[in-house]
């Protein structure tokens, strides 16, 4: 027999899956609580019991997506069959692939929130957490993103050492973000630059591993 908690968890999963599908199809503008509820096949009021609004819902989608990317990078980081450079190349491409395959989601992952935790004051921030709960709490998405970053740093540290990992990790992630953004916007024109996103990733990996050659 399904318990109330299990039923609520299943409804949340259905709502998040529906929101992710709508986001892929039409961007953030296509994601409304009403449309998400209809696509998930739940009652009209169900989305409002789990999320306070669109921002809460999109924050939860972002958290779930960061968890998935973190899982991918963890699998790379712990795979004994891969070399350190192969792990780094795979981690960079995991991020860039989101921009390629789910451009609207990618923009949500890196959007700047209008009100970050702590900006509203302790009292208002506490109310926000109570209203949104863990499902729509920006801190949950932040922790999921930080977990991805930590997994990524472990891969980088294996190449450059713990002392230099954060410096090179920041350089690599900002570079990957720039590559994804250029490709997503159409400005990474191969006729203009004579290169591709994948070739740029390979160059970054060679630079970090100490082989800066262009061959």
Coordinates of C-alpha atoms in Angstrom, one line a residue:
X1 CA 0.0 0.0 0.0
X2 CA 1.3 3.4 -1.0
X3 CA 1.9 5.8 1.9
X4 CA 1.0 9.5 1.8
X5 CA 4.8 10.3 1.8
X6 CA 5.4 8.0 -1.1
X7 CA 2.5 9.4 -3.0
X8 CA 3.7 13.0 -2.4
X9 CA 7.3 12.0 -3.5
X10 CA 5.9 10.5 -6.7
X11 CA 3.9 13.6 -7.4
X12 CA 6.9 15.8 -7.0
X13 CA 8.9 13.6 -9.4
X14 CA 6.2 13.8 -12.0
X15 CA 5.9 17.6 -11.6
X16 CA 9.7 18.0 -12.0
X17 CA 9.8 15.7 -15.0
X18 CA 7.0 17.6 -16.6
X19 CA 8.7 21.0 -15.9
X20 CA 11.9 19.8 -17.4
X21 CA 10.1 18.6 -20.5
X22 CA 8.3 21.9 -20.9
X23 CA 11.5 23.8 -20.3
X24 CA 13.2 21.9 -23.1
X25 CA 10.3 22.5 -25.5
X26 CA 9.7 26.1 -24.9
X27 CA 12.1 27.7 -22.4
X28 CA 11.2 29.2 -19.0
X29 CA 8.2 31.0 -20.5
X30 CA 6.6 27.6 -21.2
X31 CA 6.8 26.5 -17.6
X32 CA 3.8 27.5 -15.6
X33 CA 2.4 25.6 -12.6
X34 CA -0.8 25.0 -14.5
X35 CA 0.8 23.6 -17.6
X36 CA 3.2 21.5 -15.5
X37 CA 0.3 20.0 -13.5
X38 CA -1.6 19.2 -16.7
X39 CA 1.4 17.5 -18.3
X40 CA 2.1 15.5 -15.2
X41 CA -1.6 14.4 -15.0
X42 CA -2.1 15.5 -11.4
X43 CA -4.9 17.6 -9.9
X44 CA -5.0 21.3 -10.6
X45 CA -4.0 22.2 -7.0
X46 CA -1.2 19.7 -6.7
X47 CA 1.6 21.9 -8.1
X48 CA 0.7 24.6 -5.6
X49 CA 1.1 22.3 -2.7
X50 CA 4.7 21.5 -3.7
X51 CA 6.0 24.8 -5.1
X52 CA 5.2 28.4 -4.2
X53 CA 5.6 29.5 -7.8
X54 CA 7.5 29.3 -11.0
X55 CA 10.8 30.3 -9.5
X56 CA 10.6 27.7 -6.8
X57 CA 9.8 25.1 -9.5
X58 CA 12.7 26.1 -11.8
X59 CA 15.0 26.1 -8.8
X60 CA 14.0 22.5 -8.1
X61 CA 14.6 21.5 -11.7
X62 CA 18.1 23.1 -11.5
X63 CA 18.9 21.2 -8.3
X64 CA 17.8 17.9 -9.9
X65 CA 19.9 18.6 -13.0
X66 CA 23.0 19.6 -11.0
X67 CA 22.6 16.3 -9.1
X68 CA 22.6 14.4 -12.4
X69 CA 25.6 16.2 -13.7
X70 CA 27.4 15.6 -10.4
X71 CA 26.6 11.9 -10.7
X72 CA 28.1 11.9 -14.2
X73 CA 31.3 13.5 -13.0
X74 CA 31.5 11.2 -10.0
X75 CA 31.3 8.2 -12.3
X76 CA 34.1 9.6 -14.4
X77 CA 36.2 10.5 -11.4
X78 CA 35.9 6.9 -9.9
X79 CA 36.4 5.0 -13.2
X80 CA 39.7 3.1 -12.9
X81 CA 39.7 2.5 -16.7
X82 CA 40.1 6.2 -17.5
X83 CA 43.2 8.2 -17.5
X84 CA 43.3 11.5 -15.6
X85 CA 43.1 13.5 -18.8
X86 CA 40.2 11.4 -20.1
X87 CA 38.3 12.1 -16.9
X88 CA 38.9 15.8 -17.2
X89 CA 37.9 15.8 -20.9
X90 CA 34.7 13.9 -20.0
X91 CA 33.8 16.3 -17.2
X92 CA 34.2 19.4 -19.3
X93 CA 32.1 17.8 -22.1
X94 CA 29.4 16.8 -19.6
X95 CA 28.8 20.4 -18.9
X96 CA 29.1 21.6 -22.5
X97 CA 26.7 18.8 -23.6
X98 CA 23.9 20.3 -21.4
X99 CA 24.3 23.5 -23.4
X100 CA 24.1 21.6 -26.6
X101 CA 21.3 19.3 -25.8
X102 CA 19.2 21.3 -23.3
X103 CA 20.0 25.0 -24.0
X104 CA 17.1 26.3 -21.9
X105 CA 18.1 24.2 -19.0
X106 CA 21.7 25.4 -19.3
X107 CA 20.5 29.0 -19.0
X108 CA 18.5 28.1 -15.9
X109 CA 21.5 26.4 -14.3
X110 CA 23.5 29.6 -14.6
X111 CA 20.8 32.2 -14.1
X112 CA 21.3 34.9 -11.6
X113 CA 18.6 34.8 -8.9
X114 CA 17.1 38.1 -7.9
X115 CA 17.0 37.2 -4.2
X116 CA 19.7 34.9 -3.0
X117 CA 19.6 33.3 0.5
X118 CA 20.4 36.0 3.1
X119 CA 19.6 39.0 0.9
X120 CA 16.1 39.3 2.3
X121 CA 17.2 39.4 6.0
X122 CA 17.1 36.6 8.5
X123 CA 13.4 36.8 9.1
X124 CA 12.3 36.9 5.5
X125 CA 14.8 34.3 4.4
X126 CA 13.5 32.0 7.1
X127 CA 9.9 32.5 5.8
X128 CA 11.1 31.8 2.3
X129 CA 12.7 28.5 3.3
X130 CA 9.5 27.6 5.2
X131 CA 7.3 28.4 2.2
X132 CA 9.5 26.8 -0.5
X133 CA 10.7 23.9 1.6
X134 CA 13.7 21.9 0.5
X135 CA 12.2 21.3 -3.0
X136 CA 12.3 24.9 -4.0
X137 CA 15.0 26.2 -1.7
X138 CA 17.9 27.9 -3.7
X139 CA 20.3 26.4 -1.1
X140 CA 19.5 22.9 -2.4
X141 CA 20.4 23.9 -5.9
X142 CA 23.6 25.6 -4.6
X143 CA 24.6 22.5 -2.7
X144 CA 24.0 20.3 -5.8
X145 CA 26.1 22.7 -7.9
X146 CA 28.8 22.7 -5.2
X147 CA 28.9 18.9 -5.2
X148 CA 29.5 18.9 -9.0
X149 CA 32.3 21.4 -8.4
X150 CA 33.8 19.3 -5.7
X151 CA 33.8 16.2 -7.9
X152 CA 35.3 18.3 -10.7
X153 CA 38.0 19.6 -8.4
X154 CA 39.0 16.0 -7.5
X155 CA 39.6 15.3 -11.2
X156 CA 41.6 18.5 -11.6
X157 CA 43.7 17.8 -8.4
X158 CA 44.7 14.4 -9.8
X159 CA 46.4 16.3 -12.7
X160 CA 47.8 19.5 -11.0
X161 CA 47.8 18.6 -7.3
X162 CA 45.7 19.9 -4.4
X163 CA 47.5 23.2 -4.1
X164 CA 46.7 24.3 -7.7
X165 CA 43.4 22.5 -8.1
X166 CA 41.1 25.5 -7.4
X167 CA 43.0 27.9 -9.6
X168 CA 43.0 25.5 -12.6
X169 CA 39.5 24.3 -11.8
X170 CA 38.1 27.8 -11.9
X171 CA 40.0 28.5 -15.2
X172 CA 38.7 25.3 -16.7
X173 CA 35.1 25.8 -15.7
X174 CA 34.9 29.4 -16.8
X175 CA 36.5 28.4 -20.1
X176 CA 34.0 25.5 -20.6
X177 CA 31.2 27.9 -19.7
X178 CA 32.5 30.4 -22.3
X179 CA 32.8 27.7 -24.9
X180 CA 29.3 26.5 -24.2
X181 CA 27.9 30.1 -24.4
X182 CA 29.7 30.8 -27.6
X183 CA 28.5 27.6 -29.2
X184 CA 24.9 28.2 -27.9
X185 CA 24.8 31.7 -29.2
X186 CA 26.1 30.7 -32.6
X187 CA 29.2 32.9 -32.3
X188 CA 31.6 29.9 -32.3
X189 CA 31.7 29.9 -36.1
X190 CA 34.1 27.3 -37.5
X191 CA 34.6 29.4 -40.6
X192 CA 35.7 32.3 -38.5
X193 CA 37.7 30.6 -35.8
X194 CA 38.8 27.4 -37.6
X195 CA 38.0 25.3 -34.5
X196 CA 35.2 23.6 -32.7
X197 CA 34.0 23.3 -29.1
X198 CA 35.4 19.8 -28.9
X199 CA 38.8 20.9 -30.2
X200 CA 38.9 23.7 -27.7
X201 CA 38.2 21.2 -24.9
X202 CA 41.0 19.1 -26.1
X203 CA 43.3 22.1 -26.1
X204 CA 42.4 23.0 -22.5
X205 CA 43.1 19.4 -21.4
X206 CA 46.5 19.5 -23.1
X207 CA 47.4 22.8 -21.5
X208 CA 46.6 21.5 -18.1
X209 CA 48.5 18.2 -18.6
X210 CA 51.6 20.2 -19.7
X211 CA 51.3 19.5 -23.4
X212 CA 50.4 22.8 -25.1
X213 CA 50.9 21.6 -28.6
X214 CA 48.2 22.2 -31.2
X215 CA 48.6 18.8 -32.9

